[in-house]
mmCIF file with all atom_site columns, C-alpha atoms in Angstrom:
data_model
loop_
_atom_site.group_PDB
_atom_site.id
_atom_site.type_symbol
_atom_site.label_atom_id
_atom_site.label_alt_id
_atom_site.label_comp_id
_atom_site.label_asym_id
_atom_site.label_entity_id
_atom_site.label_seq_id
_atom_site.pdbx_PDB_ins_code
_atom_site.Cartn_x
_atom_site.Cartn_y
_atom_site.Cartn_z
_atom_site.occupancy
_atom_site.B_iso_or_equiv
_atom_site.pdbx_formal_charge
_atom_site.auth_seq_id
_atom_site.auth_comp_id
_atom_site.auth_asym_id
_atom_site.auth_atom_id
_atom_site.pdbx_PDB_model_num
ATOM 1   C CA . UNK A 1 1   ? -82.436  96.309  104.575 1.00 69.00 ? 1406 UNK A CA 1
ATOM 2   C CA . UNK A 1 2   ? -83.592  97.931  101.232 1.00 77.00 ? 1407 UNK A CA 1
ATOM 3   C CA . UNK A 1 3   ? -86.748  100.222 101.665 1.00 76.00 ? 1408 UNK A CA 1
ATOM 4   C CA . UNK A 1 4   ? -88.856  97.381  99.637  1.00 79.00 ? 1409 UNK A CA 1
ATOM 5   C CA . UNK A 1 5   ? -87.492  95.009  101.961 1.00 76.00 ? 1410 UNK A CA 1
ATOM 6   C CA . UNK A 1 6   ? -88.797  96.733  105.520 1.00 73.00 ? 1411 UNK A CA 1
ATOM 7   C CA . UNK A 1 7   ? -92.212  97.706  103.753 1.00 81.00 ? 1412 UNK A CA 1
ATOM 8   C CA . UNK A 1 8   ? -92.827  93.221  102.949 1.00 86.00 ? 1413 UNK A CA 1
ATOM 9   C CA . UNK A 1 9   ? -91.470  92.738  106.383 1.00 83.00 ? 1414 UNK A CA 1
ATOM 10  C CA . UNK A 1 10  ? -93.720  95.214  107.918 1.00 86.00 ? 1415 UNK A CA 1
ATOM 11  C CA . UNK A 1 11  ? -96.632  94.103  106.213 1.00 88.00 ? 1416 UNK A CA 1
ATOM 12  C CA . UNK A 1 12  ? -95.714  90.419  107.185 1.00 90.00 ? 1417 UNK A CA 1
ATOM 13  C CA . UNK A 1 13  ? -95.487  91.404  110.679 1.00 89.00 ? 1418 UNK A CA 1
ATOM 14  C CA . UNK A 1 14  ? -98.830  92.993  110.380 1.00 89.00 ? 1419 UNK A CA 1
ATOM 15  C CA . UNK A 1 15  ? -100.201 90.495  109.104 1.00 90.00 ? 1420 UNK A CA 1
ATOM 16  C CA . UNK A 1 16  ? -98.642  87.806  111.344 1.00 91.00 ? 1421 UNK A CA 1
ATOM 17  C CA . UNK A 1 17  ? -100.532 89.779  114.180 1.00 91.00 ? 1422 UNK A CA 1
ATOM 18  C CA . UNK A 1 18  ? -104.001 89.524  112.924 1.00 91.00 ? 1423 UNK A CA 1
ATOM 19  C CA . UNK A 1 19  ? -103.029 85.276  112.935 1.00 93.00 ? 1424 UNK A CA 1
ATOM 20  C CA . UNK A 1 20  ? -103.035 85.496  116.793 1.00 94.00 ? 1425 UNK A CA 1
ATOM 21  C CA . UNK A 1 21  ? -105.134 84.165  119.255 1.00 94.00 ? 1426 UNK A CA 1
ATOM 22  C CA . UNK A 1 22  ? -106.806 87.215  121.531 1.00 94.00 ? 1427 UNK A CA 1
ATOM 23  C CA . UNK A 1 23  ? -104.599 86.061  124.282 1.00 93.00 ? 1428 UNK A CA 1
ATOM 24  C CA . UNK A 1 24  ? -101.126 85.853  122.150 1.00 94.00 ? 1429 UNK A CA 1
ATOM 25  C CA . UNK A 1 25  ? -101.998 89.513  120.821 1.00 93.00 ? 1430 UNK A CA 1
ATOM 26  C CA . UNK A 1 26  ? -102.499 90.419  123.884 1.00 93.00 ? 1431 UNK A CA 1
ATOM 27  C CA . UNK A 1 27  ? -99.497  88.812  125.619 1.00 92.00 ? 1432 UNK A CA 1
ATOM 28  C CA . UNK A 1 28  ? -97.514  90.229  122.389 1.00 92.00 ? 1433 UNK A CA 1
ATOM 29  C CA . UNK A 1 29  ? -98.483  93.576  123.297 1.00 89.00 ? 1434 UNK A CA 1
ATOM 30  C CA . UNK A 1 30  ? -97.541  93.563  126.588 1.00 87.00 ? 1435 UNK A CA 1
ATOM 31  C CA . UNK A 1 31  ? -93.774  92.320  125.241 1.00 88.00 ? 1436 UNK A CA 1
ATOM 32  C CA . UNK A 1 32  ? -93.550  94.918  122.580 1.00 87.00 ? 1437 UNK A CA 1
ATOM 33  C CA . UNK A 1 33  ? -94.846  97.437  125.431 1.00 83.00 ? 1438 UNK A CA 1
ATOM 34  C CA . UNK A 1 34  ? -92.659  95.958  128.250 1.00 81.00 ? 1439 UNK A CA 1
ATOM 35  C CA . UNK A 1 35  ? -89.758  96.407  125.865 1.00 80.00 ? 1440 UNK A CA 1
ATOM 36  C CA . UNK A 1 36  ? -90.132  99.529  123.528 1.00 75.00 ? 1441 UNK A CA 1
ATOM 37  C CA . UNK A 1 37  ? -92.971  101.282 125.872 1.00 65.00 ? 1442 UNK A CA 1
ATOM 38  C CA . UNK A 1 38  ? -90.775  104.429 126.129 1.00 62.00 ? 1443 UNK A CA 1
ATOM 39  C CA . UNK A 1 39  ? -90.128  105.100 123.034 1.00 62.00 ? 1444 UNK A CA 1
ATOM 40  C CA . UNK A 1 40  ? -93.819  105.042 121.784 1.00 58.00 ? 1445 UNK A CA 1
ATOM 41  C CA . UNK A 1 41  ? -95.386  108.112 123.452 1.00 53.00 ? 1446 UNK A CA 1
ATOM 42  C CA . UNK A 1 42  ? -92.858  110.078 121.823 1.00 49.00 ? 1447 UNK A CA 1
ATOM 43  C CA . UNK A 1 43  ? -93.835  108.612 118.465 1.00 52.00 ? 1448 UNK A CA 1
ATOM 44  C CA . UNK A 1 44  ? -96.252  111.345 117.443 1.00 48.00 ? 1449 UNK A CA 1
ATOM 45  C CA . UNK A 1 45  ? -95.494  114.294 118.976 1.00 45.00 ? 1450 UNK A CA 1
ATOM 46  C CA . UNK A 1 46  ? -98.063  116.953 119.019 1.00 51.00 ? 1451 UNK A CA 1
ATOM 47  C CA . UNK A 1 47  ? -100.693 114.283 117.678 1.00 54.00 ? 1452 UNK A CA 1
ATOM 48  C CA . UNK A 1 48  ? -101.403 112.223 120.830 1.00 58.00 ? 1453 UNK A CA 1
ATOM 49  C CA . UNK A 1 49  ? -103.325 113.396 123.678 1.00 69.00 ? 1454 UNK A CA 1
ATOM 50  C CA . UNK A 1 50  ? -103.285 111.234 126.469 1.00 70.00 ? 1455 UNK A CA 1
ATOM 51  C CA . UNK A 1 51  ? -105.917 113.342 128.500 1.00 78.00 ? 1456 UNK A CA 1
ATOM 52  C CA . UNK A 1 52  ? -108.339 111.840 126.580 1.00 84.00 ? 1457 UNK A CA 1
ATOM 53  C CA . UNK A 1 53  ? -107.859 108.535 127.859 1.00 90.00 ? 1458 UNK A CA 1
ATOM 54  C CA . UNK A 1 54  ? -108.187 109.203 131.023 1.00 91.00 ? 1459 UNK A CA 1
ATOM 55  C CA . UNK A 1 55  ? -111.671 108.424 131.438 1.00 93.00 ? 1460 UNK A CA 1
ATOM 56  C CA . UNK A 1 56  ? -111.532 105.108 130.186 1.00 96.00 ? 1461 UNK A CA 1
ATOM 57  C CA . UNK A 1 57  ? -108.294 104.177 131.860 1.00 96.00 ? 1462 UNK A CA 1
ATOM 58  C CA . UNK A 1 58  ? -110.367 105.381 135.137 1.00 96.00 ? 1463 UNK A CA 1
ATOM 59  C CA . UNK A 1 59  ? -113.468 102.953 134.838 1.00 96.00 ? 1464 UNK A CA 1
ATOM 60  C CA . UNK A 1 60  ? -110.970 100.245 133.716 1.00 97.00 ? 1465 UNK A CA 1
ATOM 61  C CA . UNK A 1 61  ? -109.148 100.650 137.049 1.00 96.00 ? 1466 UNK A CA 1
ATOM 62  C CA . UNK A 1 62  ? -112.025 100.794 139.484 1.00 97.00 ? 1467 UNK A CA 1
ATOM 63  C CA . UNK A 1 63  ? -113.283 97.568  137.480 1.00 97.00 ? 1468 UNK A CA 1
ATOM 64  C CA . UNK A 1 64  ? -112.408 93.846  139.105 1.00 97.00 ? 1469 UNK A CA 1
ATOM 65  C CA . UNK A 1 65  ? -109.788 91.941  137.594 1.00 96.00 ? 1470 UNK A CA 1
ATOM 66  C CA . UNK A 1 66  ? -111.535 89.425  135.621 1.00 96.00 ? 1471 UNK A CA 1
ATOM 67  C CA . UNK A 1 67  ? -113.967 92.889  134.320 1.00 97.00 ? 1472 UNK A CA 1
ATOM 68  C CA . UNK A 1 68  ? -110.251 94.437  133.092 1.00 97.00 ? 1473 UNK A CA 1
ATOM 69  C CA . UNK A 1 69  ? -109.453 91.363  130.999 1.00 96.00 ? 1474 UNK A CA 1
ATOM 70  C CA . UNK A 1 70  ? -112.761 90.879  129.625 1.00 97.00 ? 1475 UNK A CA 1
ATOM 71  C CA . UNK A 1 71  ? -112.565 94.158  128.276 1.00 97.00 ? 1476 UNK A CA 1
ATOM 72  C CA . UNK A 1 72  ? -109.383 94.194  127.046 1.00 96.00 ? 1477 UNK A CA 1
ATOM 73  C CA . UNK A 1 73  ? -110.632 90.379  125.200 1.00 96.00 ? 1478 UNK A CA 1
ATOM 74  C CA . UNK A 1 74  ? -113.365 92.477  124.050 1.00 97.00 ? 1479 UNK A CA 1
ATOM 75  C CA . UNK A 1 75  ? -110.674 94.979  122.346 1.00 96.00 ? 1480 UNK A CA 1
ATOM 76  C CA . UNK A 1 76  ? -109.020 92.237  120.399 1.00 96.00 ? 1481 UNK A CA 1
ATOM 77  C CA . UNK A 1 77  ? -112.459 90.663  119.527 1.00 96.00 ? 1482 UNK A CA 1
ATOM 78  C CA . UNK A 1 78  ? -114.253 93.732  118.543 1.00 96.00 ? 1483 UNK A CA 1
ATOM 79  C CA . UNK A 1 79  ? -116.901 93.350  120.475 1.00 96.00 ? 1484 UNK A CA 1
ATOM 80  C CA . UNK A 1 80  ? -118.967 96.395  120.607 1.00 96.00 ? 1485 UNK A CA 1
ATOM 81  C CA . UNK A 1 81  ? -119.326 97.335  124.811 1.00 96.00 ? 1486 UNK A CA 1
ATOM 82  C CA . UNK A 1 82  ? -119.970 101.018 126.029 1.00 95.00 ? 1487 UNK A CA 1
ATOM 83  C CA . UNK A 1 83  ? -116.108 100.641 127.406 1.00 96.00 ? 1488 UNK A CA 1
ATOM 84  C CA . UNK A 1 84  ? -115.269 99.521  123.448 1.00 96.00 ? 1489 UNK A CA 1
ATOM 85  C CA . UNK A 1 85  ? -116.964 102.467 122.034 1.00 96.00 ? 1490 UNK A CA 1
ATOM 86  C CA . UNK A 1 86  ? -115.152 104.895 124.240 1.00 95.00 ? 1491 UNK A CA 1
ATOM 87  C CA . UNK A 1 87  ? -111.713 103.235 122.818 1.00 96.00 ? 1492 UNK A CA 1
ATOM 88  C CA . UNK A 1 88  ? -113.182 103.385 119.317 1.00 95.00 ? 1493 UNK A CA 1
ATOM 89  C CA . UNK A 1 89  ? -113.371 106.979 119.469 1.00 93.00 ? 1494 UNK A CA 1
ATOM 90  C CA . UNK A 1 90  ? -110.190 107.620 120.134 1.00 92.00 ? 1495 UNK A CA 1
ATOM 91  C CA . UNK A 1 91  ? -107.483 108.513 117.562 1.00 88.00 ? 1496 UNK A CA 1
ATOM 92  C CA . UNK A 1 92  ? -104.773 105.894 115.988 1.00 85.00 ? 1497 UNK A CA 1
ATOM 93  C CA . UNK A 1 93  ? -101.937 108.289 118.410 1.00 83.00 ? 1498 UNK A CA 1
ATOM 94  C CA . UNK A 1 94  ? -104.766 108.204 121.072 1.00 88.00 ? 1499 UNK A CA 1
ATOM 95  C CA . UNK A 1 95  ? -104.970 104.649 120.835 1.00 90.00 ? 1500 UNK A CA 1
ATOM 96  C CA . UNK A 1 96  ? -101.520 103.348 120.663 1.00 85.00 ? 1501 UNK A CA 1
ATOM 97  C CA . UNK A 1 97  ? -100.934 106.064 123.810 1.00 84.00 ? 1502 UNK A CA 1
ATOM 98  C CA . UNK A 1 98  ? -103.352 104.364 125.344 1.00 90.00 ? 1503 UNK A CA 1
ATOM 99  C CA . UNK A 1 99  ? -102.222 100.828 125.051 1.00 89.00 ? 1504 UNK A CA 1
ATOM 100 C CA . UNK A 1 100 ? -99.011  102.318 126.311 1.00 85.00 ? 1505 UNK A CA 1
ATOM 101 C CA . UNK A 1 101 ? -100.568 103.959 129.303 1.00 87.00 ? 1506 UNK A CA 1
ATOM 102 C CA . UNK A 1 102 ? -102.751 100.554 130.079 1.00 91.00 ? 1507 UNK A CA 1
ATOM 103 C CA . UNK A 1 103 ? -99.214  98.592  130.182 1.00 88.00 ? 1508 UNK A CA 1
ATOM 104 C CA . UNK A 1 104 ? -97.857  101.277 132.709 1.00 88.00 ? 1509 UNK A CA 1
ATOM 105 C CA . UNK A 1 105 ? -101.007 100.109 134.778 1.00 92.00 ? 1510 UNK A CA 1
ATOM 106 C CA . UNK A 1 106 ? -100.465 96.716  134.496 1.00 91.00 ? 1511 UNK A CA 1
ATOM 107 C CA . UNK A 1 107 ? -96.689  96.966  135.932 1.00 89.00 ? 1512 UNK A CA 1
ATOM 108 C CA . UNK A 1 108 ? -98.098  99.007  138.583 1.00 91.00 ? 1513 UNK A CA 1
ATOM 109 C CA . UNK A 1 109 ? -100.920 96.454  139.542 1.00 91.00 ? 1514 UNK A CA 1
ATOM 110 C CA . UNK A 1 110 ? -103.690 98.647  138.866 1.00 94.00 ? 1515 UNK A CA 1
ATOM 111 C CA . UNK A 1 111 ? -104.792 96.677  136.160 1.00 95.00 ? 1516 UNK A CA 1
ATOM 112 C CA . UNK A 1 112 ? -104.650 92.916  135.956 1.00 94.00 ? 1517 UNK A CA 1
ATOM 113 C CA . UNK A 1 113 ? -101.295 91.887  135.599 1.00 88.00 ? 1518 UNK A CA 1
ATOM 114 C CA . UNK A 1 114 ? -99.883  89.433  132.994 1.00 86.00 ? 1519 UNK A CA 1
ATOM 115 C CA . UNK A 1 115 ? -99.555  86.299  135.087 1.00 85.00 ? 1520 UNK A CA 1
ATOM 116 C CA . UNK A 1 116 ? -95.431  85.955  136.391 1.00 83.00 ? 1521 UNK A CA 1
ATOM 117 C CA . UNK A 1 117 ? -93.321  83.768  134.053 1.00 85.00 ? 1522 UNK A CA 1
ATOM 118 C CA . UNK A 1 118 ? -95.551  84.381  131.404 1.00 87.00 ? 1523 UNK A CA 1
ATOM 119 C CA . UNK A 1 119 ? -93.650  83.834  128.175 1.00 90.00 ? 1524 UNK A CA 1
ATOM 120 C CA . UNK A 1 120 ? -94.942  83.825  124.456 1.00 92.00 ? 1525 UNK A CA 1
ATOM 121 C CA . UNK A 1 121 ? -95.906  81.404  122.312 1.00 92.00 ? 1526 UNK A CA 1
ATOM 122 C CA . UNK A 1 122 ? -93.790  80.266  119.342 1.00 94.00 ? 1527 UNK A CA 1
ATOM 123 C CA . UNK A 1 123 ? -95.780  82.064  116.687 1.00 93.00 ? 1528 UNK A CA 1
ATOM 124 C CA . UNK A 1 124 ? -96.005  85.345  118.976 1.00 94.00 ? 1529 UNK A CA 1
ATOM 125 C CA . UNK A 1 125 ? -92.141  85.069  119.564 1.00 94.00 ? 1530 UNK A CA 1
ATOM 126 C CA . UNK A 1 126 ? -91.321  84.485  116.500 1.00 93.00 ? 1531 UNK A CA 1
ATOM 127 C CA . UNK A 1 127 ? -93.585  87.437  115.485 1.00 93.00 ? 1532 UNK A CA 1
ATOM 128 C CA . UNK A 1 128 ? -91.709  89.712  118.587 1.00 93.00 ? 1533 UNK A CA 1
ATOM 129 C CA . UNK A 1 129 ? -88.490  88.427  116.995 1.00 92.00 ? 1534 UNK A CA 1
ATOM 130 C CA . UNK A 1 130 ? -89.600  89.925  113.162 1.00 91.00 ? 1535 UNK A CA 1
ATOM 131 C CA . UNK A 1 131 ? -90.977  93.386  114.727 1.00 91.00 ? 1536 UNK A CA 1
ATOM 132 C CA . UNK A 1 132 ? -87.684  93.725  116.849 1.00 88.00 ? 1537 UNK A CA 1
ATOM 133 C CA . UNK A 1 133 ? -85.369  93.773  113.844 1.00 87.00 ? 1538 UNK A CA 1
ATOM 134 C CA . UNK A 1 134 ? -87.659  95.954  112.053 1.00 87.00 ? 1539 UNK A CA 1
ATOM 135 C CA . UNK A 1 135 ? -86.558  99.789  111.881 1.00 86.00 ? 1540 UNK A CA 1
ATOM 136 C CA . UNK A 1 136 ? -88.341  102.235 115.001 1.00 84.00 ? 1541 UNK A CA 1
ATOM 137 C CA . UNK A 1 137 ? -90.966  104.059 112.014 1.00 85.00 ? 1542 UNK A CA 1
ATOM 138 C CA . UNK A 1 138 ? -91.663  100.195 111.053 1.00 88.00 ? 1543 UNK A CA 1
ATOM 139 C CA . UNK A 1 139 ? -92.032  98.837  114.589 1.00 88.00 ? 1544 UNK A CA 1
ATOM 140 C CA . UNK A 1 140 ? -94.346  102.248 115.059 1.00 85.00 ? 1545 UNK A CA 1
ATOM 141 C CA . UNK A 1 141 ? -96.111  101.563 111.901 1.00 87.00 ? 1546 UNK A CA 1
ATOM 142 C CA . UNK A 1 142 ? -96.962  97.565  113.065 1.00 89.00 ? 1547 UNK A CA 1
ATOM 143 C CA . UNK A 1 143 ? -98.545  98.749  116.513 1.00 88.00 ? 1548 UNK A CA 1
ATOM 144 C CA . UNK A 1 144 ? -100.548 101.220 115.042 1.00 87.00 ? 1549 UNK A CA 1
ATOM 145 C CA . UNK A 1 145 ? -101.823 98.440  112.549 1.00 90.00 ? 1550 UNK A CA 1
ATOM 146 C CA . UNK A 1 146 ? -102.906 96.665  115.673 1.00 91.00 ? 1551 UNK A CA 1
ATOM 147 C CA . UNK A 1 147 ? -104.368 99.031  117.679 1.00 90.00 ? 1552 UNK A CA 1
ATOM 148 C CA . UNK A 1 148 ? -106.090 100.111 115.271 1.00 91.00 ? 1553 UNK A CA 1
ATOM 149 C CA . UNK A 1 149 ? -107.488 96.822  114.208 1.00 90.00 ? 1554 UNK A CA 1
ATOM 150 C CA . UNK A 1 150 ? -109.097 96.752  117.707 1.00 94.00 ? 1555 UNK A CA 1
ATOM 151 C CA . UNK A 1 151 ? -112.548 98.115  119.288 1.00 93.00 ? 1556 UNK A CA 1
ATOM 152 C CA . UNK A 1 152 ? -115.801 97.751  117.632 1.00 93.00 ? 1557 UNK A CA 1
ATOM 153 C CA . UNK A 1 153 ? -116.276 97.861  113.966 1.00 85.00 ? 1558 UNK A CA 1
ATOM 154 C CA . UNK A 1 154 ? -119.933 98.802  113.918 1.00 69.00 ? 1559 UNK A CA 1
#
């Protein structure tokens, strides 16, 4: 794929994210997580520091189910909640760690769980499909695009 070529397919893929429902970004995440999670801590070394979302990832925990999904709605909605403001703080590398670190917690059961059989929609397959063929810098590129496009914008 020519360089012009995986810059239009990341943007479309970008793009195609922010067309989502708040529950097909965040069942997208969780797929992209679920199946490249390892290889995205490692994708700014140095730059990331995953102390920092500690404290969040704490109170997120000790909250009830329904509370963790709420605030991870809340995320994807921007709505502005003292848990949202924490995450807003955080750095782009902070962030995507910590959308890695909040999947880990989810396969563990410490935060709500993505219900079993769960499978995308067409649009959010389709969209997993596009990111998958997309080079590892591209695929990086596309999740920070999201994560960033999440927590409060005032």
């Amino acid at each position: 794929m020519s360089v012009d070529a995986l810059i239009q397919e990341t943007d479309k893929a970008s793009a195609g994210l922010k067309q989502l429902s708040t529950d097909e970004k965040l069942g997208l995440l969780w797929v992209i997580y679920k199946n490249m999670g390892n290889s995205i801590t490692p994708a700014a070394p140095g730059a990331a520091t995953p102390q920092f979302t500690q404290k969040l990832l704490t109170q997120i925990k000790e909250m009830e189910q329904r509370q963790q999904l709420e605030f991870m709605r809340d995320l994807v909605d921007r709505n502005s909640t003292d848990h949202t403001q924490q995450y807003k703080r955080f750095t782009k590398d902070n962030k995507l760690v910590f959308w890695y670190q909040l999947a880990g917690l989810m396969t563990e059961g410490e935060v709500i769980p993505v219900p079993g059989g769960y499978s995308l929609g067409n649009d959010a397959a389709r969209l997993f499909n596009t990111i998958s063929t997309l080079d590892f810098n591209s695929q990086i590129t596309v999740l920070r695009d999201a994560v960033m496009e999440m927590g409060p914008v005032a």
